[in-house]
Protein backbone atom coordinates (compact mmCIF):
# COMPACT_ATOMS: atom_id res chain seq x y z
CA UNK A 1 -58.27 -68.90 82.86
CA UNK A 2 -55.64 -71.37 84.04
CA UNK A 3 -52.09 -70.59 82.79
CA UNK A 4 -51.37 -74.34 82.52
CA UNK A 5 -54.48 -75.67 80.76
CA UNK A 6 -57.18 -74.46 78.40
CA UNK A 7 -59.85 -74.90 81.04
CA UNK A 8 -61.15 -72.44 83.60
CA UNK A 9 -59.46 -72.42 87.00
CA UNK A 10 -62.00 -72.13 89.82
CA UNK A 11 -61.61 -69.25 92.25
CA UNK A 12 -62.94 -69.80 95.77
CA UNK A 13 -64.07 -67.07 98.16
CA UNK A 14 -65.06 -67.53 101.79
CA UNK A 15 -67.03 -64.90 103.69
CA UNK A 16 -68.45 -65.16 107.20
CA UNK A 17 -71.58 -63.49 108.54
CA UNK A 18 -72.93 -63.20 112.07
CA UNK A 19 -75.95 -62.04 114.04
CA UNK A 20 -78.53 -62.79 111.32
CA UNK A 21 -81.81 -63.30 113.16
CA UNK A 22 -84.34 -65.94 112.05
CA UNK A 23 -86.66 -64.84 109.19
CA UNK A 24 -84.48 -61.80 108.52
CA UNK A 25 -82.20 -60.92 105.62
CA UNK A 26 -78.99 -59.00 105.07
CA UNK A 27 -76.76 -58.03 102.15
CA UNK A 28 -73.23 -59.43 102.02
CA UNK A 29 -70.79 -58.00 99.47
CA UNK A 30 -68.11 -60.26 98.03
CA UNK A 31 -65.29 -58.70 96.03
CA UNK A 32 -64.31 -60.70 92.94
CA UNK A 33 -60.86 -60.22 91.45
CA UNK A 34 -60.29 -60.03 87.72
CA UNK A 35 -61.08 -58.06 84.57
CA UNK A 36 -64.63 -57.86 83.31
CA UNK A 37 -65.02 -59.54 79.91
CA UNK A 38 -68.42 -58.83 78.38
CA UNK A 39 -68.22 -61.96 76.19
CA UNK A 40 -67.18 -64.48 78.84
CA UNK A 41 -69.94 -66.70 80.24
CA UNK A 42 -68.71 -67.81 83.65
CA UNK A 43 -70.16 -70.60 85.82
CA UNK A 44 -70.89 -69.24 89.29
CA UNK A 45 -72.08 -71.10 92.35
CA UNK A 46 -72.91 -69.94 95.86
CA UNK A 47 -73.33 -72.04 98.99
CA UNK A 48 -74.51 -70.65 102.32
CA UNK A 49 -74.09 -72.70 105.49
CA UNK A 50 -75.37 -71.76 108.94
CA UNK A 51 -73.69 -72.58 112.23
CA UNK A 52 -76.32 -75.28 112.70
CA UNK A 53 -75.32 -77.00 109.47
CA UNK A 54 -78.22 -75.95 107.21
CA UNK A 55 -77.05 -75.32 103.64
CA UNK A 56 -78.57 -73.59 100.62
CA UNK A 57 -76.98 -73.55 97.18
CA UNK A 58 -77.47 -71.42 94.06
CA UNK A 59 -75.82 -71.71 90.64
CA UNK A 60 -75.99 -69.58 87.52
CA UNK A 61 -73.99 -68.68 84.42
CA UNK A 62 -72.92 -65.06 84.76
CA UNK A 63 -71.62 -62.32 82.46
CA UNK A 64 -69.91 -59.27 83.96
CA UNK A 65 -70.66 -56.13 81.94
CA UNK A 66 -70.60 -52.80 83.80
CA UNK A 67 -73.16 -50.04 83.24
CA UNK A 68 -71.83 -46.84 84.80
CA UNK A 69 -73.96 -44.07 86.22
CA UNK A 70 -74.14 -41.08 83.91
CA UNK A 71 -71.49 -38.43 84.55
CA UNK A 72 -73.75 -35.72 83.12
CA UNK A 73 -77.18 -35.34 81.62
CA UNK A 74 -77.57 -37.37 78.43
CA UNK A 75 -79.34 -35.83 75.46
CA UNK A 76 -80.75 -38.51 73.17
CA UNK A 77 -79.95 -37.07 69.75
CA UNK A 78 -77.72 -39.63 68.07
CA UNK A 79 -74.58 -37.49 68.38
CA UNK A 80 -73.16 -39.75 71.11
CA UNK A 81 -71.19 -36.88 72.66
CA UNK A 82 -71.75 -38.25 76.17
CA UNK A 83 -70.30 -41.67 75.34
CA UNK A 84 -66.61 -42.51 75.70
CA UNK A 85 -66.29 -46.12 76.88
CA UNK A 86 -67.66 -48.99 74.75
CA UNK A 87 -67.50 -52.26 76.73
CA UNK A 88 -69.73 -54.21 74.32
CA UNK A 89 -68.43 -55.35 70.93
CA UNK A 90 -70.70 -56.84 68.27
CA UNK A 91 -68.99 -58.66 65.42
CA UNK A 92 -68.89 -61.99 63.65
CA UNK A 93 -67.73 -63.89 66.74
CA UNK A 94 -69.54 -62.08 69.58
CA UNK A 95 -72.67 -64.22 69.60
CA UNK A 96 -75.50 -65.24 67.30
CA UNK A 97 -74.76 -64.86 63.60
CA UNK A 98 -76.56 -65.43 60.33
CA UNK A 99 -74.59 -63.95 57.41
CA UNK A 100 -76.86 -62.23 54.87
CA UNK A 101 -76.38 -62.45 51.13
CA UNK A 102 -73.87 -59.90 49.91
CA UNK A 103 -72.39 -59.01 53.32
CA UNK A 104 -69.30 -60.25 55.14
CA UNK A 105 -69.99 -60.44 58.88
CA UNK A 106 -66.30 -61.18 59.50
CA UNK A 107 -65.27 -57.83 57.99
CA UNK A 108 -65.69 -55.05 60.61
CA UNK A 109 -65.81 -52.46 57.83
CA UNK A 110 -68.84 -54.21 56.34
CA UNK A 111 -70.86 -54.71 59.53
CA UNK A 112 -69.87 -54.40 63.20
CA UNK A 113 -70.69 -52.28 66.22
CA UNK A 114 -69.74 -51.20 69.71
CA UNK A 115 -72.29 -50.47 72.40
CA UNK A 116 -72.56 -49.08 75.92
CA UNK A 117 -75.09 -48.34 78.62
CA UNK A 118 -75.43 -45.64 81.26
CA UNK A 119 -78.05 -44.97 83.90
CA UNK A 120 -79.50 -42.33 86.17
CA UNK A 121 -82.40 -42.26 88.60
CA UNK A 122 -85.03 -42.11 85.86
CA UNK A 123 -83.68 -43.86 82.74
CA UNK A 124 -81.52 -46.63 81.33
CA UNK A 125 -79.60 -45.31 78.31
CA UNK A 126 -78.28 -47.42 75.44
CA UNK A 127 -75.99 -46.29 72.63
CA UNK A 128 -74.83 -48.39 69.68
CA UNK A 129 -72.27 -47.14 67.16
CA UNK A 130 -72.53 -49.34 64.09
CA UNK A 131 -70.25 -49.53 61.08
CA UNK A 132 -72.27 -50.54 58.01
CA UNK A 133 -71.17 -49.95 54.44
CA UNK A 134 -74.78 -49.88 53.16
CA UNK A 135 -77.86 -48.72 55.10
CA UNK A 136 -81.03 -50.39 53.89
CA UNK A 137 -84.36 -50.50 55.72
CA UNK A 138 -87.64 -50.00 53.85
CA UNK A 139 -89.73 -51.44 56.69
CA UNK A 140 -91.93 -49.86 59.33
CA UNK A 141 -93.68 -50.74 62.59
CA UNK A 142 -93.65 -54.44 63.49
CA UNK A 143 -91.39 -55.43 60.58
CA UNK A 144 -88.58 -52.95 61.34
CA UNK A 145 -86.34 -55.84 62.36
CA UNK A 146 -86.35 -57.08 58.74
CA UNK A 147 -83.80 -54.47 57.69
CA UNK A 148 -80.83 -52.58 59.11
CA UNK A 149 -81.69 -52.06 62.78
CA UNK A 150 -80.88 -53.09 66.32
CA UNK A 151 -82.96 -55.38 68.49
CA UNK A 152 -82.58 -55.36 72.25
CA UNK A 153 -84.15 -57.54 74.89
CA UNK A 154 -84.17 -57.11 78.67
CA UNK A 155 -85.06 -59.44 81.52
CA UNK A 156 -84.87 -58.76 85.28
CA UNK A 157 -83.92 -62.41 85.91
CA UNK A 158 -80.60 -63.18 84.19
CA UNK A 159 -79.84 -66.78 83.33
CA UNK A 160 -83.43 -68.02 83.69
CA UNK A 161 -84.94 -69.53 80.49
CA UNK A 162 -88.55 -68.85 81.54
CA UNK A 163 -87.89 -65.31 82.80
CA UNK A 164 -90.17 -62.47 81.69
CA UNK A 165 -88.59 -60.39 78.95
CA UNK A 166 -89.25 -57.40 76.73
CA UNK A 167 -87.96 -57.11 73.18
CA UNK A 168 -87.61 -53.88 71.19
CA UNK A 169 -86.47 -52.74 67.74
CA UNK A 170 -84.84 -49.38 66.99
CA UNK A 171 -84.46 -48.47 63.32
CA UNK A 172 -84.28 -45.76 60.70
CA UNK A 173 -86.88 -47.12 58.30
CA UNK A 174 -89.58 -46.04 55.88
CA UNK A 175 -91.20 -43.77 58.50
CA UNK A 176 -87.98 -42.38 59.92
CA UNK A 177 -86.77 -43.28 63.40
CA UNK A 178 -89.06 -45.70 65.23
CA UNK A 179 -88.74 -47.54 68.54
CA UNK A 180 -91.05 -50.54 68.55
CA UNK A 181 -91.96 -52.99 71.31
CA UNK A 182 -92.21 -56.43 69.69
CA UNK A 183 -93.14 -57.95 73.04
CA UNK A 184 -93.26 -56.44 76.48
CA UNK A 185 -93.69 -57.11 80.18
CA UNK A 186 -97.15 -57.70 81.57
CA UNK A 187 -98.99 -54.39 81.81
CA UNK A 188 -96.62 -52.63 79.40
CA UNK A 189 -97.66 -51.65 75.84
CA UNK A 190 -96.48 -53.21 72.59
CA UNK A 191 -96.19 -51.37 69.28
CA UNK A 192 -94.76 -47.91 68.77
CA UNK A 193 -93.25 -46.37 71.91
CA UNK A 194 -92.88 -42.61 72.16
CA UNK A 195 -89.61 -42.68 74.09
CA UNK A 196 -86.49 -40.56 73.55
CA UNK A 197 -84.83 -42.34 70.63
CA UNK A 198 -82.60 -41.35 67.73
CA UNK A 199 -80.96 -43.02 64.74
CA UNK A 200 -78.44 -40.89 62.81
CA UNK A 201 -76.63 -42.03 59.68
CA UNK A 202 -73.30 -40.35 58.81
CA UNK A 203 -71.09 -41.85 56.12
CA UNK A 204 -70.68 -45.52 56.89
CA UNK A 205 -71.67 -45.16 60.55
CA UNK A 206 -75.11 -45.42 62.11
CA UNK A 207 -75.66 -44.15 65.64
CA UNK A 208 -78.50 -45.64 67.68
CA UNK A 209 -79.50 -44.06 71.00
CA UNK A 210 -82.48 -44.60 73.30
CA UNK A 211 -83.57 -43.80 76.85
CA UNK A 212 -85.89 -46.31 78.52
CA UNK A 213 -87.59 -45.21 81.77
CA UNK A 214 -87.13 -47.55 84.71
CA UNK A 215 -90.89 -47.51 85.12
CA UNK A 216 -91.08 -49.47 81.84
CA UNK A 217 -88.72 -52.16 83.17
CA UNK A 218 -90.48 -53.88 86.08
CA UNK A 219 -88.08 -55.79 88.28
CA UNK A 220 -85.15 -53.51 87.40
CA UNK A 221 -84.25 -50.60 89.68
CA UNK A 222 -81.83 -47.65 89.38
CA UNK A 223 -79.71 -48.88 92.26
CA UNK A 224 -76.02 -49.78 92.29
CA UNK A 225 -75.67 -53.55 92.01
CA UNK A 226 -78.87 -54.11 90.03
CA UNK A 227 -78.24 -57.02 87.66
CA UNK A 228 -80.28 -57.75 84.53
CA UNK A 229 -80.10 -59.69 81.28
CA UNK A 230 -79.54 -57.83 78.01
CA UNK A 231 -79.62 -59.22 74.49
CA UNK A 232 -78.47 -57.25 71.45
CA UNK A 233 -78.75 -58.00 67.74
CA UNK A 234 -77.42 -55.90 64.87
CA UNK A 235 -79.55 -56.67 61.83
CA UNK A 236 -77.91 -56.35 58.42
CA UNK A 237 -79.55 -56.05 54.99
CA UNK A 238 -77.71 -54.72 51.96
CA UNK A 239 -80.85 -55.12 49.85
CA UNK A 240 -80.59 -58.87 49.29
CA UNK A 241 -82.19 -60.13 52.48
CA UNK A 242 -81.67 -59.87 56.22
CA UNK A 243 -78.97 -61.46 58.33
CA UNK A 244 -77.57 -60.58 61.74
CA UNK A 245 -74.78 -60.60 64.25
CA UNK A 246 -75.39 -60.43 67.98
CA UNK A 247 -73.95 -59.90 71.42
CA UNK A 248 -74.53 -63.29 73.07
CA UNK A 249 -77.76 -65.01 72.01
CA UNK A 250 -81.44 -65.39 72.79
CA UNK A 251 -83.17 -63.02 70.34
CA UNK A 252 -82.77 -63.82 66.65
CA UNK A 253 -82.17 -67.56 66.47
CA UNK A 254 -84.19 -68.45 69.55
CA UNK A 255 -86.20 -66.69 72.25
CA UNK A 256 -84.26 -67.61 75.37
CA UNK A 257 -83.59 -64.99 78.08
CA UNK A 258 -81.05 -67.31 79.71
CA UNK A 259 -78.79 -66.82 76.66
CA UNK A 260 -78.70 -63.00 76.91
CA UNK A 261 -75.64 -61.13 78.02
CA UNK A 262 -75.82 -59.57 81.47
CA UNK A 263 -75.32 -56.08 82.86
CA UNK A 264 -74.63 -54.75 86.36
CA UNK A 265 -75.22 -51.15 87.42
CA UNK A 266 -72.15 -49.52 88.95
CA UNK A 267 -71.40 -46.06 90.27
CA UNK A 268 -68.97 -44.09 88.15
CA UNK A 269 -65.74 -43.38 90.06
CA UNK A 270 -65.43 -39.76 91.15
């Protein structure tokens, strides 16, 4: 952000590479200065020019949200004992919103949440700690989203409107805790998924926790630097009809993977 105007101030980085043979590839790391803001949507462009003058350009809107490697084994039980940092905030101004009757989405004590992700070689872990004054979900199976719940969507191609995506709902509903695939990647099942998942309600807080195997997320790999799109919606129903608040967009109001937030896998500092 420019200190003199309300507009963004471009930052320019220049990196040289050598000895790249024809029809070969190499990885070039570029360090970017600044603090990660999980709500900022930043225009990013890349231009590569060879010594012969050939140029290729690439542009995308990017979101920098870190997902640290797990410091210890995570037990999916809804207690959230393995979770300390919460880089994702879901409230009335964090993305998509549709205030339900009888709820105030601008009051964090009524409905709000924080969320985080971790990863290891076998699973991507998601935890959401929601504050909700009334828990109400009498739904089951494919209609779980029509009550208090979370919806999450993942794509391996961030910023691409036509990218493949999977969309899931995790809820404590009429049949207890269920994790449901509303839509999924080609070759992956829809419907009820028997994955490690928990929803625990204590007082005015609801803890959501799930472990998704990397084998269920084609195009995403448990490797440092892996970058994927993630959409999150916190559904709210106090018994008078559903509304929602989200982290970025692309799930509830429209189905657009380019509008998801984005996550990058990082190694936890030792």
